[in-house]
PDB file of C-alpha atoms in Angstrom:
ATOM      1  CA  MET A 631     150.420  58.456 135.243  1.00  0.00           C
ATOM      2  CA  PRO A 632     153.624  60.507 135.008  1.00  0.00           C
ATOM      3  CA  LYS A 633     153.794  62.948 132.125  1.00  0.00           C
ATOM      4  CA  PHE A 634     156.815  61.276 130.474  1.00  0.00           C
ATOM      5  CA  VAL A 635     155.097  57.876 130.431  1.00  0.00           C
ATOM      6  CA  THR A 636     152.071  59.436 128.737  1.00  0.00           C
ATOM      7  CA  THR A 637     154.332  61.157 126.223  1.00  0.00           C
ATOM      8  CA  TRP A 638     156.178  57.884 125.606  1.00  0.00           C
ATOM      9  CA  ILE A 639     152.963  55.935 124.996  1.00  0.00           C
ATOM     10  CA  LEU A 640     151.542  58.634 122.697  1.00  0.00           C
ATOM     11  CA  SER A 641     154.837  58.897 120.784  1.00  0.00           C
ATOM     12  CA  SER A 642     155.042  55.124 120.353  1.00  0.00           C
ATOM     13  CA  ALA A 643     151.458  54.909 119.125  1.00  0.00           C
ATOM     14  CA  SER A 644     151.951  57.847 116.754  1.00  0.00           C
ATOM     15  CA  LEU A 645     155.151  56.367 115.345  1.00  0.00           C
ATOM     16  CA  ALA A 646     153.466  52.987 114.847  1.00  0.00           C
ATOM     17  CA  ILE A 647     150.508  54.547 113.037  1.00  0.00           C
ATOM     18  CA  ALA A 648     152.792  56.728 110.888  1.00  0.00           C
ATOM     19  CA  ALA A 649     154.936  53.699 110.001  1.00  0.00           C
ATOM     20  CA  GLY A 650     151.799  51.769 109.089  1.00  0.00           C
ATOM     21  CA  LEU A 651     150.492  54.565 106.876  1.00  0.00           C
ATOM     22  CA  LEU A 652     153.803  55.339 105.160  1.00  0.00           C
ATOM     23  CA  GLY A 653     154.485  51.680 104.433  1.00  0.00           C
ATOM     24  CA  GLU A 654     157.978  50.924 103.186  1.00  0.00           C
ATOM     25  CA  HIS A 655     159.073  54.551 103.458  1.00  0.00           C
ATOM     26  CA  MET A 656     159.154  54.463 107.282  1.00  0.00           C
ATOM     27  CA  ASN A 657     160.057  51.202 109.006  1.00  0.00           C
ATOM     28  CA  ILE A 658     160.262  50.373 112.690  1.00  0.00           C
ATOM     29  CA  GLY A 659     161.571  46.977 113.758  1.00  0.00           C
ATOM     30  CA  GLU A 660     162.663  44.002 111.778  1.00  0.00           C
ATOM     31  CA  GLY A 661     161.423  40.457 111.634  1.00  0.00           C
ATOM     32  CA  ASP A 662     158.035  38.850 111.635  1.00  0.00           C
ATOM     33  CA  SER A 663     157.560  38.566 115.387  1.00  0.00           C
ATOM     34  CA  THR A 664     154.896  40.882 116.759  1.00  0.00           C
ATOM     35  CA  VAL A 665     156.659  41.001 120.116  1.00  0.00           C
ATOM     36  CA  SER A 666     159.934  42.168 118.560  1.00  0.00           C
ATOM     37  CA  ARG A 667     158.110  44.864 116.585  1.00  0.00           C
ATOM     38  CA  VAL A 668     156.281  46.108 119.691  1.00  0.00           C
ATOM     39  CA  ILE A 669     159.575  46.231 121.605  1.00  0.00           C
ATOM     40  CA  SER A 670     161.176  48.143 118.720  1.00  0.00           C
ATOM     41  CA  ILE A 671     158.279  50.605 118.642  1.00  0.00           C
ATOM     42  CA  ALA A 672     158.565  51.096 122.415  1.00  0.00           C
ATOM     43  CA  ILE A 673     162.328  51.734 122.195  1.00  0.00           C
ATOM     44  CA  VAL A 674     162.038  54.144 119.271  1.00  0.00           C
ATOM     45  CA  GLY A 675     159.070  55.815 120.996  1.00  0.00           C
ATOM     46  CA  ALA A 676     161.143  56.322 124.156  1.00  0.00           C
ATOM     47  CA  ILE A 677     164.003  57.894 122.203  1.00  0.00           C
ATOM     48  CA  PHE A 678     161.546  60.078 120.266  1.00  0.00           C
ATOM     49  CA  ALA A 679     159.877  61.147 123.530  1.00  0.00           C
ATOM     50  CA  VAL A 680     163.239  62.071 125.087  1.00  0.00           C
ATOM     51  CA  ILE A 681     164.188  64.120 122.025  1.00  0.00           C
ATOM     52  CA  ASN A 682     160.801  65.860 122.016  1.00  0.00           C
ATOM     53  CA  THR A 683     160.974  66.517 125.758  1.00  0.00           C
ATOM     54  CA  PHE A 684     164.494  67.926 125.972  1.00  0.00           C
ATOM     55  CA  ILE A 685     165.749  68.985 122.540  1.00  0.00           C
ATOM     56  CA  ALA A 686     162.592  70.149 120.724  1.00  0.00           C
ATOM     57  CA  PRO A 687     161.696  73.009 123.111  1.00  0.00           C
ATOM     58  CA  ALA A 688     165.175  74.529 122.820  1.00  0.00           C
ATOM     59  CA  ILE A 689     165.212  74.285 119.034  1.00  0.00           C
ATOM     60  CA  LYS A 690     161.693  75.673 118.716  1.00  0.00           C
ATOM     61  CA  THR A 691     162.500  78.558 121.056  1.00  0.00           C
ATOM     62  CA  LEU A 692     165.630  79.461 119.114  1.00  0.00           C
ATOM     63  CA  SER A 693     163.717  79.152 115.824  1.00  0.00           C
ATOM     64  CA  LEU A 694     160.772  81.276 116.923  1.00  0.00           C
ATOM     65  CA  PRO A 695     161.504  84.179 114.521  1.00  0.00           C
ATOM     66  CA  PHE A 696     161.591  81.766 111.555  1.00  0.00           C
ATOM     67  CA  ILE A 697     158.440  80.042 112.768  1.00  0.00           C
ATOM     68  CA  ILE A 698     156.638  83.391 112.921  1.00  0.00           C
ATOM     69  CA  ILE A 699     157.946  84.569 109.532  1.00  0.00           C
ATOM     70  CA  THR A 700     156.916  81.316 107.828  1.00  0.00           C
ATOM     71  CA  LEU A 701     153.534  81.297 109.596  1.00  0.00           C
ATOM     72  CA  GLY A 702     154.349  77.994 111.294  1.00  0.00           C
ATOM     73  CA  PHE A 703     155.600  76.084 108.278  1.00  0.00           C
ATOM     74  CA  ALA A 704     159.095  76.010 109.800  1.00  0.00           C
ATOM     75  CA  LEU A 705     157.634  73.718 112.463  1.00  0.00           C
ATOM     76  CA  LEU A 706     157.132  71.073 109.783  1.00  0.00           C
ATOM     77  CA  VAL A 707     160.817  71.223 108.936  1.00  0.00           C
ATOM     78  CA  ILE A 708     161.830  71.202 112.611  1.00  0.00           C
ATOM     79  CA  ASN A 709     159.595  68.207 113.379  1.00  0.00           C
ATOM     80  CA  ALA A 710     160.928  66.342 110.335  1.00  0.00           C
ATOM     81  CA  LEU A 711     164.498  67.040 111.444  1.00  0.00           C
ATOM     82  CA  LEU A 712     163.678  65.799 114.957  1.00  0.00           C
ATOM     83  CA  LEU A 713     162.293  62.618 113.415  1.00  0.00           C
ATOM     84  CA  LEU A 714     165.490  62.208 111.379  1.00  0.00           C
ATOM     85  CA  LEU A 715     167.482  62.860 114.564  1.00  0.00           C
ATOM     86  CA  THR A 716     165.575  60.016 116.209  1.00  0.00           C
ATOM     87  CA  GLU A 717     166.521  57.775 113.284  1.00  0.00           C
ATOM     88  CA  TRP A 718     170.181  58.796 113.634  1.00  0.00           C
ATOM     89  CA  VAL A 719     170.237  58.212 117.404  1.00  0.00           C
ATOM     90  CA  THR A 720     168.657  54.759 117.122  1.00  0.00           C
ATOM     91  CA  ASP A 721     171.185  53.879 114.432  1.00  0.00           C
ATOM     92  CA  LYS A 722     174.172  55.108 116.478  1.00  0.00           C
ATOM     93  CA  LEU A 723     172.973  53.399 119.675  1.00  0.00           C
ATOM     94  CA  ASP A 724     172.139  50.264 117.669  1.00  0.00           C
ATOM     95  CA  VAL A 725     169.126  49.628 119.900  1.00  0.00           C
ATOM     96  CA  SER A 726     166.441  49.128 117.307  1.00  0.00           C
ATOM     97  CA  TYR A 727     165.790  49.320 113.582  1.00  0.00           C
ATOM     98  CA  PHE A 728     164.190  52.593 112.500  1.00  0.00           C
ATOM     99  CA  ALA A 729     164.485  53.966 108.979  1.00  0.00           C
ATOM    100  CA  ILE A 730     162.945  56.788 106.972  1.00  0.00           C
ATOM    101  CA  ASP A 731     163.498  57.090 103.217  1.00  0.00           C
ATOM    102  CA  GLY A 732     164.484  60.748 103.228  1.00  0.00           C
ATOM    103  CA  PHE A 733     163.646  64.275 104.247  1.00  0.00           C
ATOM    104  CA  TRP A 734     160.290  64.576 102.468  1.00  0.00           C
ATOM    105  CA  TRP A 735     159.088  61.271 103.902  1.00  0.00           C
ATOM    106  CA  ALA A 736     160.179  62.597 107.294  1.00  0.00           C
ATOM    107  CA  VAL A 737     158.060  65.718 106.694  1.00  0.00           C
ATOM    108  CA  LEU A 738     155.046  63.563 105.826  1.00  0.00           C
ATOM    109  CA  GLY A 739     155.766  61.341 108.835  1.00  0.00           C
ATOM    110  CA  ALA A 740     155.984  64.403 111.090  1.00  0.00           C
ATOM    111  CA  VAL A 741     152.590  65.604 109.816  1.00  0.00           C
ATOM    112  CA  VAL A 742     151.021  62.203 110.495  1.00  0.00           C
ATOM    113  CA  ILE A 743     152.650  61.992 113.939  1.00  0.00           C
ATOM    114  CA  SER A 744     151.440  65.498 114.830  1.00  0.00           C
ATOM    115  CA  LEU A 745     147.878  64.725 113.756  1.00  0.00           C
ATOM    116  CA  VAL A 746     147.797  61.392 115.598  1.00  0.00           C
ATOM    117  CA  ASN A 747     149.329  62.983 118.716  1.00  0.00           C
ATOM    118  CA  THR A 748     146.646  65.661 118.631  1.00  0.00           C
ATOM    119  CA  VAL A 749     143.847  63.115 118.361  1.00  0.00           C
ATOM    120  CA  LEU A 750     145.251  60.731 120.960  1.00  0.00           C
ATOM    121  CA  GLY A 751     146.282  63.579 123.248  1.00  0.00           C
ATOM    122  CA  ALA A 752     142.664  64.726 123.358  1.00  0.00           C
ATOM    123  CA  PHE A 753     141.812  61.490 125.182  1.00  0.00           C
ATOM    124  CA  THR A 754     144.443  61.984 127.872  1.00  0.00           C
ATOM    125  CA  ASN A 755     144.503  64.608 130.563  1.00  0.00           C
ATOM    126  CA  LYS A 756     148.045  65.814 129.870  1.00  0.00           C
ATOM    127  CA  LYS A 757     148.804  68.688 132.213  1.00  0.00           C
TER     128      LYS A 757
END
C-alpha cells in the first residue's frame, strides 16, 4: 500500500477517535447518516494527511531550535496549529464540516491524535 494511503487511513482513524473522545469540542461531519460522517472523516483525513506530509516537516524543521529549548513541548503547539490549519482549510474549501472549539481543545486533540497514530502506526509497516 502506498505510504500516502497508509497515512490517510491512519489520520482519518485518529481524527475519528479524537472527535469521539472530545465529544462536542471537536466535530467532524454533520447529519445522522453514518455514510455522510464516514465520507466527512475521509475528506478531513485526506486534508490532514496532506498538511502533515507537506507543511508539517517544513514548520518542524524551521522550529527545531524552539523544539529543543522547550524539550519537545513546542511540538504540541505546532501539532495543535496544524490541526487548526486543517479546520481552516476545510472551512475555506467548503468540502466538509470540521470544527474545534479553540486552541486548547486543539492541543488536547493533537495529543490524542499523536497517541492514536503511534498505536495504530505500530500495526503497519510504514517505511
